[in-house]
PDB file of C-alpha atoms in Angstrom:
ATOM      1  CA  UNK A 894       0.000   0.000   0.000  1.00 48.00           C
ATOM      2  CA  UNK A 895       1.376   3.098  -0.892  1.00 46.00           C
ATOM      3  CA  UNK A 896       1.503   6.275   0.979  1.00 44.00           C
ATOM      4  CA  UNK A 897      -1.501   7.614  -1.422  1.00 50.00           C
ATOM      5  CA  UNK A 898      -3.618   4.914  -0.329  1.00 48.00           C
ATOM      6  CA  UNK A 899      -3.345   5.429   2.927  1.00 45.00           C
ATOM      7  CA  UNK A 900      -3.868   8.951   2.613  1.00 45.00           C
ATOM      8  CA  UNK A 901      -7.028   7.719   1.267  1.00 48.00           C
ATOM      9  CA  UNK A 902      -8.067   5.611   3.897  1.00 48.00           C
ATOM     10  CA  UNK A 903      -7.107   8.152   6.882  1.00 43.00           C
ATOM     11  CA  UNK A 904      -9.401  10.679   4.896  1.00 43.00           C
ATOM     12  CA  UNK A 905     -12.175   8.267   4.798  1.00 38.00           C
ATOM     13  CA  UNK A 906     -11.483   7.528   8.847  1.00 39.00           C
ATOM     14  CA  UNK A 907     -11.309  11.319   9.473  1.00 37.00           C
ATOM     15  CA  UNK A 908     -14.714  12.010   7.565  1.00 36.00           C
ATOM     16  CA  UNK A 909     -17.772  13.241   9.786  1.00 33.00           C
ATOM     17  CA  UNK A 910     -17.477  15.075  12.994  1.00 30.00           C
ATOM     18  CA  UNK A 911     -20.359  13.528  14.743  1.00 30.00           C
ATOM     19  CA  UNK A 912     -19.079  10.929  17.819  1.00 33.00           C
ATOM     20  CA  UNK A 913     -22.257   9.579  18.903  1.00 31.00           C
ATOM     21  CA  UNK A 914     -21.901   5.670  18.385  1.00 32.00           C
ATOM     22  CA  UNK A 915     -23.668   2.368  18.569  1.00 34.00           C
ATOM     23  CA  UNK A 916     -21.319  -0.624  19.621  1.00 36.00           C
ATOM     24  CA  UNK A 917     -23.580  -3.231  18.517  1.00 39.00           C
ATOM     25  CA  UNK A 918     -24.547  -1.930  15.345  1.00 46.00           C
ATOM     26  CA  UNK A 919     -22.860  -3.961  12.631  1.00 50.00           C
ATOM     27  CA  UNK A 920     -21.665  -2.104   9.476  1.00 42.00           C
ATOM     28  CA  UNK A 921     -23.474  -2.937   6.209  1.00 42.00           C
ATOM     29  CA  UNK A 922     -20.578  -3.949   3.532  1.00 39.00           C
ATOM     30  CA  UNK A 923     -20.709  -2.528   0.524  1.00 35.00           C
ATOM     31  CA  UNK A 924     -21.149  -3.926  -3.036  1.00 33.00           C
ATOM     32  CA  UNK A 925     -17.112  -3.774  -3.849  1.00 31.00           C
ATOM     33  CA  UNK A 926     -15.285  -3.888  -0.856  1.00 29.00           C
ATOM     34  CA  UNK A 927     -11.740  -2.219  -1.783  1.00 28.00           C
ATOM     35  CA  UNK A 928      -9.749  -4.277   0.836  1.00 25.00           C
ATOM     36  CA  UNK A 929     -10.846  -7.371  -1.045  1.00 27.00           C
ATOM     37  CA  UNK A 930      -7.357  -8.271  -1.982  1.00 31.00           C
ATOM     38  CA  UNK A 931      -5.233  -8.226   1.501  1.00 31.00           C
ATOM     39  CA  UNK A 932      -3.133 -10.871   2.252  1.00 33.00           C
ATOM     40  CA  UNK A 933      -3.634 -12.876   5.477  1.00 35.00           C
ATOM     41  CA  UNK A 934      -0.049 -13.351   7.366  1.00 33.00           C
ATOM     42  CA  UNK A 935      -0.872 -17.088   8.009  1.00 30.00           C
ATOM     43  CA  UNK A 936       3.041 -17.874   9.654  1.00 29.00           C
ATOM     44  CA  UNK A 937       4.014 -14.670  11.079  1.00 33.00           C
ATOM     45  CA  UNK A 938       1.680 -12.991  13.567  1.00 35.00           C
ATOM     46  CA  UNK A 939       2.374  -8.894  14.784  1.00 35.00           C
ATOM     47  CA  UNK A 940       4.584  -9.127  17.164  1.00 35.00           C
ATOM     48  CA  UNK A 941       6.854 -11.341  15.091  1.00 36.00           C
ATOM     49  CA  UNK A 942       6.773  -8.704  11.885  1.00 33.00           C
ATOM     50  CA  UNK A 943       9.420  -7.007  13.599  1.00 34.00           C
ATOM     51  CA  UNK A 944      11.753  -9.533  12.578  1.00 34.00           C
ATOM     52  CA  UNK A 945      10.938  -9.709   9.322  1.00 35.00           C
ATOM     53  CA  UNK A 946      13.303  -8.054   6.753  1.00 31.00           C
ATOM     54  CA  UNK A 947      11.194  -6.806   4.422  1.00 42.00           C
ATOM     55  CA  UNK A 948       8.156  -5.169   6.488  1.00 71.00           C
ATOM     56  CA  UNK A 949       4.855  -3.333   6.604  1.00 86.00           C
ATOM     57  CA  UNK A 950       4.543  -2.603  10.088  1.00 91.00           C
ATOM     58  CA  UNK A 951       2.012   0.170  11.607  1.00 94.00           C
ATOM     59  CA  UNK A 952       2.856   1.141  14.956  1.00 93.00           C
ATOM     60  CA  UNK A 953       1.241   2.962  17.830  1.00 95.00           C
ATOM     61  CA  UNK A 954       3.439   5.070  20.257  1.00 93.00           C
ATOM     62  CA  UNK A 955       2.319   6.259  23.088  1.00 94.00           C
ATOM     63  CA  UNK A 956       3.609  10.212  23.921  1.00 93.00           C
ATOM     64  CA  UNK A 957       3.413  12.259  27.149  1.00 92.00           C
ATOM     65  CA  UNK A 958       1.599  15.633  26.022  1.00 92.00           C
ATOM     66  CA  UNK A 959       5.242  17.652  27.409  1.00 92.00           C
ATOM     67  CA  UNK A 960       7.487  15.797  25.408  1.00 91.00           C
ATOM     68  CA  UNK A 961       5.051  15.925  21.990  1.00 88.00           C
ATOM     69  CA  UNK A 962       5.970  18.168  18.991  1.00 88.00           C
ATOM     70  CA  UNK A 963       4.033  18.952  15.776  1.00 83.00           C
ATOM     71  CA  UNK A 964       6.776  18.598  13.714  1.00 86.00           C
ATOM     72  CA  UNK A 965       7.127  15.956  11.093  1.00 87.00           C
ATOM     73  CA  UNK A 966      10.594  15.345  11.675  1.00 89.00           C
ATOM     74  CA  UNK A 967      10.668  14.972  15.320  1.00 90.00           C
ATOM     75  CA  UNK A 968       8.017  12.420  14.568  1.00 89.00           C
ATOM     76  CA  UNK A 969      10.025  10.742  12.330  1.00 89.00           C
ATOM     77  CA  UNK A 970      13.080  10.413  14.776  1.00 87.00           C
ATOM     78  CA  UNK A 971      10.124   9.115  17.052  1.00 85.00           C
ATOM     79  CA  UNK A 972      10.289   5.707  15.340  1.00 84.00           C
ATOM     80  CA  UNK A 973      14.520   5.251  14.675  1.00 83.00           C
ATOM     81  CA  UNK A 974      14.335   3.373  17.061  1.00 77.00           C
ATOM     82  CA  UNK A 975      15.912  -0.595  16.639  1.00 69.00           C
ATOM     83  CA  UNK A 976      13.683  -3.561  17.029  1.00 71.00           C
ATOM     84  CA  UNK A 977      14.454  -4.590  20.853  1.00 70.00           C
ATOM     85  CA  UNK A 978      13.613  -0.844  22.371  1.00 70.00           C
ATOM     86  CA  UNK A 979      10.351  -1.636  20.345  1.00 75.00           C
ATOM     87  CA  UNK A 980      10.054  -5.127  22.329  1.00 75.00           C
ATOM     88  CA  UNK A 981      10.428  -3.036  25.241  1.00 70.00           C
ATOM     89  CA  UNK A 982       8.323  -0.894  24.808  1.00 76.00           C
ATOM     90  CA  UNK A 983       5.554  -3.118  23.561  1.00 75.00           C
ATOM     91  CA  UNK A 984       6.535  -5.181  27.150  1.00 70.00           C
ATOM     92  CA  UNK A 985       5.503  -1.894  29.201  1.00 75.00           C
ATOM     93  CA  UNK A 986       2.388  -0.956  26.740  1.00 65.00           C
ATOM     94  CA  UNK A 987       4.024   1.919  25.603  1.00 81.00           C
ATOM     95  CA  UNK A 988       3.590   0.750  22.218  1.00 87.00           C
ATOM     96  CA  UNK A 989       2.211  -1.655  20.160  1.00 93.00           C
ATOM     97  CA  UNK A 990       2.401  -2.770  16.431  1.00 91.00           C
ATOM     98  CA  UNK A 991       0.466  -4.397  13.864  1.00 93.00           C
ATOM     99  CA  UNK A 992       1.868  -6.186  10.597  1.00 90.00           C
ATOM    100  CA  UNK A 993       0.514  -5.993   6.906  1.00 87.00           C
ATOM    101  CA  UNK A 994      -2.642  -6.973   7.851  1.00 90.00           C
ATOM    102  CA  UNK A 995      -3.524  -3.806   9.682  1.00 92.00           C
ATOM    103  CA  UNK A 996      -6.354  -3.201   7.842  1.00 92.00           C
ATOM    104  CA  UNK A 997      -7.945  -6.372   8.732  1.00 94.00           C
ATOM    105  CA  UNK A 998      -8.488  -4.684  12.094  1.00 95.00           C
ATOM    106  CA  UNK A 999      -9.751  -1.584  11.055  1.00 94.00           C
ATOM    107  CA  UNK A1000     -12.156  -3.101   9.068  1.00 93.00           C
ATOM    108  CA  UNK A1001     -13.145  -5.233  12.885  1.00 95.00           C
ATOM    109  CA  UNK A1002     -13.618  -1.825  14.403  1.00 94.00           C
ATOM    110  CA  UNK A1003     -15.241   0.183  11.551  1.00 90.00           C
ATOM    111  CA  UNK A1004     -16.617  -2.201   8.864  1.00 81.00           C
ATOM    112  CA  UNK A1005     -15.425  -1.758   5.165  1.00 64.00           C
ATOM    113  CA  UNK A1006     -15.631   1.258   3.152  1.00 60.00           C
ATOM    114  CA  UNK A1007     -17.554   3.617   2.321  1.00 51.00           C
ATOM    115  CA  UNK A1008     -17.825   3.776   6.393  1.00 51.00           C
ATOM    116  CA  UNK A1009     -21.458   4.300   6.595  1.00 49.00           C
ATOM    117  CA  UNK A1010     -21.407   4.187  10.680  1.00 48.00           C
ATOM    118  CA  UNK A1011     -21.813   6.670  13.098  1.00 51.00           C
ATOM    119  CA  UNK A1012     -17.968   8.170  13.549  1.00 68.00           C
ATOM    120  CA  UNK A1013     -16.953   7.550  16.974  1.00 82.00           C
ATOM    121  CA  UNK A1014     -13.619   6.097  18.678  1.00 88.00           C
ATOM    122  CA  UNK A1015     -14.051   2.946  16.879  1.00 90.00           C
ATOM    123  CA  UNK A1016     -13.076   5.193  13.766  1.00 90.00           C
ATOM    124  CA  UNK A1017     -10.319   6.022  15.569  1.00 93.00           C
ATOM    125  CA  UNK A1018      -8.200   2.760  17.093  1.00 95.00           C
ATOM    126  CA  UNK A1019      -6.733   2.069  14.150  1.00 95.00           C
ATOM    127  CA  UNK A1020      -6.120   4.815  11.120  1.00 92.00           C
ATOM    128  CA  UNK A1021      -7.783   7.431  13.337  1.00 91.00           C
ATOM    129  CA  UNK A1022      -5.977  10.561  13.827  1.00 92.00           C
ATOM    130  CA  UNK A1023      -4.909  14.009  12.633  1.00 92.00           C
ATOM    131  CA  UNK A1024      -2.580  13.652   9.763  1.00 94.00           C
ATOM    132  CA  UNK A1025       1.172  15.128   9.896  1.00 93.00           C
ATOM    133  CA  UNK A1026       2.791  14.271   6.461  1.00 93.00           C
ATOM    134  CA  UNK A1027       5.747  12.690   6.427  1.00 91.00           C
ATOM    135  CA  UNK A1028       8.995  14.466   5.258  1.00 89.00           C
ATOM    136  CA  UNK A1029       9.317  12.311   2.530  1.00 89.00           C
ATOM    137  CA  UNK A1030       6.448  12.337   0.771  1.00 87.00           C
ATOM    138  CA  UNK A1031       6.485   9.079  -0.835  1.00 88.00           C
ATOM    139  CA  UNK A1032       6.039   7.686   2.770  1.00 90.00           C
ATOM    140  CA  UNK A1033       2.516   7.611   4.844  1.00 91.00           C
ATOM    141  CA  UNK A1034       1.685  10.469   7.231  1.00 93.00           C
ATOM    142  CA  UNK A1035       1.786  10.217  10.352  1.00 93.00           C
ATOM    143  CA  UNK A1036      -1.150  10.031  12.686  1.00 95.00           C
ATOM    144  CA  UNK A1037      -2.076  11.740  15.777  1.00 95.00           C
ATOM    145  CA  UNK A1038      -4.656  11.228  18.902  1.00 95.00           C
ATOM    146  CA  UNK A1039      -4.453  13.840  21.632  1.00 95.00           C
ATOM    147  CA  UNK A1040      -5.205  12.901  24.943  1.00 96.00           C
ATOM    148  CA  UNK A1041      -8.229  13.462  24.949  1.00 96.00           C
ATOM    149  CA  UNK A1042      -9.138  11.239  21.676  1.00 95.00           C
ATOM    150  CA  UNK A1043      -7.182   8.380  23.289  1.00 96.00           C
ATOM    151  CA  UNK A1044      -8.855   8.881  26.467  1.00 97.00           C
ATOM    152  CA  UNK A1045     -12.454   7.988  24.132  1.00 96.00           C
ATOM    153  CA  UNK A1046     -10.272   5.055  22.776  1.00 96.00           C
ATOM    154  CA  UNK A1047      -9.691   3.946  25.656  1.00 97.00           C
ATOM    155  CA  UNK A1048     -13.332   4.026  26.801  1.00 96.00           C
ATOM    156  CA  UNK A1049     -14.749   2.937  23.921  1.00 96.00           C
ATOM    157  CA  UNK A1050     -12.000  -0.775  24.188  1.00 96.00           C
ATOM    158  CA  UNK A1051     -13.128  -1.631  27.717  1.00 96.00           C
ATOM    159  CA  UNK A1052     -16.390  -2.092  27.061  1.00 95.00           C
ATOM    160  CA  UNK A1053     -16.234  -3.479  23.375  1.00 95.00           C
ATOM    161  CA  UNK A1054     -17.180  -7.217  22.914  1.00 96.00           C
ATOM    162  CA  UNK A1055     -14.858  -8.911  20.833  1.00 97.00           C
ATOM    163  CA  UNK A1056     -17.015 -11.470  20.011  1.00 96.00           C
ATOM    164  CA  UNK A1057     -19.666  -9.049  18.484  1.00 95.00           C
ATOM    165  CA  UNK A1058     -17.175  -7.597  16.496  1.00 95.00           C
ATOM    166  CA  UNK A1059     -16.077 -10.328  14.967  1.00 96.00           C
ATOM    167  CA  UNK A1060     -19.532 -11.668  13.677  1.00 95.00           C
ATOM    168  CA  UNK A1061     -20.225  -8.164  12.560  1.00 93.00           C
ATOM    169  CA  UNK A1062     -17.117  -8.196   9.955  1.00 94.00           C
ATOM    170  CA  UNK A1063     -16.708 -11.733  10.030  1.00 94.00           C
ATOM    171  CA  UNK A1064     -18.010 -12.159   6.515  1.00 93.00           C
ATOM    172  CA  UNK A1065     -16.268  -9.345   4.920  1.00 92.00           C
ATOM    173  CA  UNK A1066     -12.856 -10.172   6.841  1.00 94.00           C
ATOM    174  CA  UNK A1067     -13.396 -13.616   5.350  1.00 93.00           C
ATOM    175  CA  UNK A1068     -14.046 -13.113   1.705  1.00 90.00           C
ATOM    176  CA  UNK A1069     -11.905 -13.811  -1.351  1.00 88.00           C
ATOM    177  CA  UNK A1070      -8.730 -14.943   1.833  1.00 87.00           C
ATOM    178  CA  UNK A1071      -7.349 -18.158   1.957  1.00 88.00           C
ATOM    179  CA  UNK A1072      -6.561 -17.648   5.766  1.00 89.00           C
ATOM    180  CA  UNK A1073      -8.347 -20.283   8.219  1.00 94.00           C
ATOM    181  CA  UNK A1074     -10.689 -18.756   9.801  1.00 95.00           C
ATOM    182  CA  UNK A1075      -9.849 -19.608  13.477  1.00 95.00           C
ATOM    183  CA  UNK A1076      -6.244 -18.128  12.626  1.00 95.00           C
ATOM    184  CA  UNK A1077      -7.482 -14.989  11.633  1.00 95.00           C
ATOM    185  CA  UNK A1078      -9.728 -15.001  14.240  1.00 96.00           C
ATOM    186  CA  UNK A1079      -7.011 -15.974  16.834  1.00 96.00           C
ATOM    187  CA  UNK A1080      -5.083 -13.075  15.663  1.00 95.00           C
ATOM    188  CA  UNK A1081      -7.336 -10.275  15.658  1.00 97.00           C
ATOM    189  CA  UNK A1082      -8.826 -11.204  19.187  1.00 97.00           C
ATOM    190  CA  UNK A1083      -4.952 -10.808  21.020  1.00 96.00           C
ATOM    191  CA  UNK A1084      -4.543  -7.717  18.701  1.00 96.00           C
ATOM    192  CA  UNK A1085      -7.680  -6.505  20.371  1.00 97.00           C
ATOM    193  CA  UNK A1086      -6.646  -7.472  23.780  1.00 96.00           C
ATOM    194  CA  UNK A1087      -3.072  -5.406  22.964  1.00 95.00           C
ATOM    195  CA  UNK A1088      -4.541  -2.480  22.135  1.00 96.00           C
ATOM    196  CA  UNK A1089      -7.444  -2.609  24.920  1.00 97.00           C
ATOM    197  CA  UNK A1090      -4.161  -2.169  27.636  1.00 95.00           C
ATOM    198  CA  UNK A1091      -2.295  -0.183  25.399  1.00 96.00           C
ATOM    199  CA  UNK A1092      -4.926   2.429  25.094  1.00 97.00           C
ATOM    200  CA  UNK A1093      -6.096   1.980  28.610  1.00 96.00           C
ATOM    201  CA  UNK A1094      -2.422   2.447  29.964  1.00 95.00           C
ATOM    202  CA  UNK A1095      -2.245   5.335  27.449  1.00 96.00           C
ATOM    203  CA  UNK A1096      -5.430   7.285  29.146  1.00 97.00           C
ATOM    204  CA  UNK A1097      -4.807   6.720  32.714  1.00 96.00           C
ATOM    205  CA  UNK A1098      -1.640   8.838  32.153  1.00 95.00           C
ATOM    206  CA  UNK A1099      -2.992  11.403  29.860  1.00 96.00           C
ATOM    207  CA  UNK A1100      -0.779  10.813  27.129  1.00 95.00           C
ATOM    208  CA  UNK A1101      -0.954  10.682  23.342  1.00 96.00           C
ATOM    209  CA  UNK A1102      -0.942   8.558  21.193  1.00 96.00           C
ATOM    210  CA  UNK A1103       1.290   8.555  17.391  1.00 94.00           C
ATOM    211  CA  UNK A1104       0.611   5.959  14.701  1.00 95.00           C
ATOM    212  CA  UNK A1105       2.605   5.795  11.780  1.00 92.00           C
ATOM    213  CA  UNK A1106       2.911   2.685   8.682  1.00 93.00           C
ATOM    214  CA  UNK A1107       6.306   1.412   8.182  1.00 88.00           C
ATOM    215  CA  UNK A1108       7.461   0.017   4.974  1.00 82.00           C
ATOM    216  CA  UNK A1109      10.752  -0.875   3.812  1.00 68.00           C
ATOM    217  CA  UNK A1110      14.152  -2.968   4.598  1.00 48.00           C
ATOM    218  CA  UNK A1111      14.225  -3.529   8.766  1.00 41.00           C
ATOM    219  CA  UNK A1112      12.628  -1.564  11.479  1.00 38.00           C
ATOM    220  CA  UNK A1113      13.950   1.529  10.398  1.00 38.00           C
ATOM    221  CA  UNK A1114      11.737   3.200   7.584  1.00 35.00           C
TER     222      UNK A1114
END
């Protein structure tokens, strides 16, 4: 996915300013769903993306609101880091990544596009976020929640069902993929958990929170 395409998709997260929700309500797919041709990961599962050598990687990094800059290159130097002060991170909650099949879980949270839900935080968990662009502009923007958006995150991941979720987009997550089902489901149920503490330990200490898609050779983008 190039960084045009996600462009696309953070505009189509970003549309609507209403935030009044329905958690139950499952998303009506429409007639061409655009993710149809993602690629389930079947043998390598997030957390073990960062090892990869060629990756797609979209991370979440959690900020304290002193130390935060709008500036596209201090964001960028935000994620130099190497692969095991990621691990550590991710082992404190203070960040958390997602392979190539990132949009797998946005589709869990929001349905397919065109996203004809209410916009609320489940817009927002995974390509939710003010856009910064990148430096380079061949390369994704990067995304941000202020405190108080990650706060609603938060909120809104305690008291989400996984198991509604998943019957809601099971049938779109599961069309034209060759991945077994319980895999897939397997996977996007300890993503969920992940983020549920990551954006939980995120709002109890009023931080923010900065997403950004990694391609390329290593961890470094």
């Amino acid at each position: 996915m190039t960084a045009e395409d996600i462009s696309a998709r953070i505009g189509l997260s970003m549309a609507g300013s209403a935030w009044a929700m329905t958690d139950r309500a499952c998303p009506a797919p429409p007639p061409e769903p655009e993710w149809r041709g993602l690629v389930c990961e079947v043998t390598d599962p997030p957390r073990a993306a960062l090892q990869r050598t060629m990756n797609t990687n979209f991370h979440f990094r959690v900020v304290p609101p002193p130390a935060l800059r709008n500036s596209a290159t201090w964001m960028r130097r935000l994620f130099d880091d190497g692969p095991n002060a990621v691990r550590g991170r991710m082992g404190r909650h203070r960040e958390e990544v997602l392979d190539g099949s990132y949009l797998d879980h946005e589709v869990l949270y929001t349905g397919v596009p065109p996203h004809e839900v209410a916009r609320g935080p489940q817009a927002q968990v995974v390509l939710g976020g003010r856009p910064i662009l990148h430096p380079d502009p061949r390369k994704a923007p990067f995304l941000l929640l202020t405190p108080g958006r990650t706060a609603q995150v938060a909120a809104y991941l305690a008291t989400a069902d996984f198991e509604v979720l998943w019957q809601c987009a099971r049938n779109n997550l599961m069309t034209g993929t060759a991945c077994p089902e319980e895999h897939k489901r397997q996977v996007l149920a300890s993503a969920h958990e992940n983020l549920t503490v990551f954006y939980a330990t995120a709002a109890v200490r009023g931080d923010a929170v900065v997403k950004w898609l990694e391609t390329g050779n290593g961890v470094h983008a």
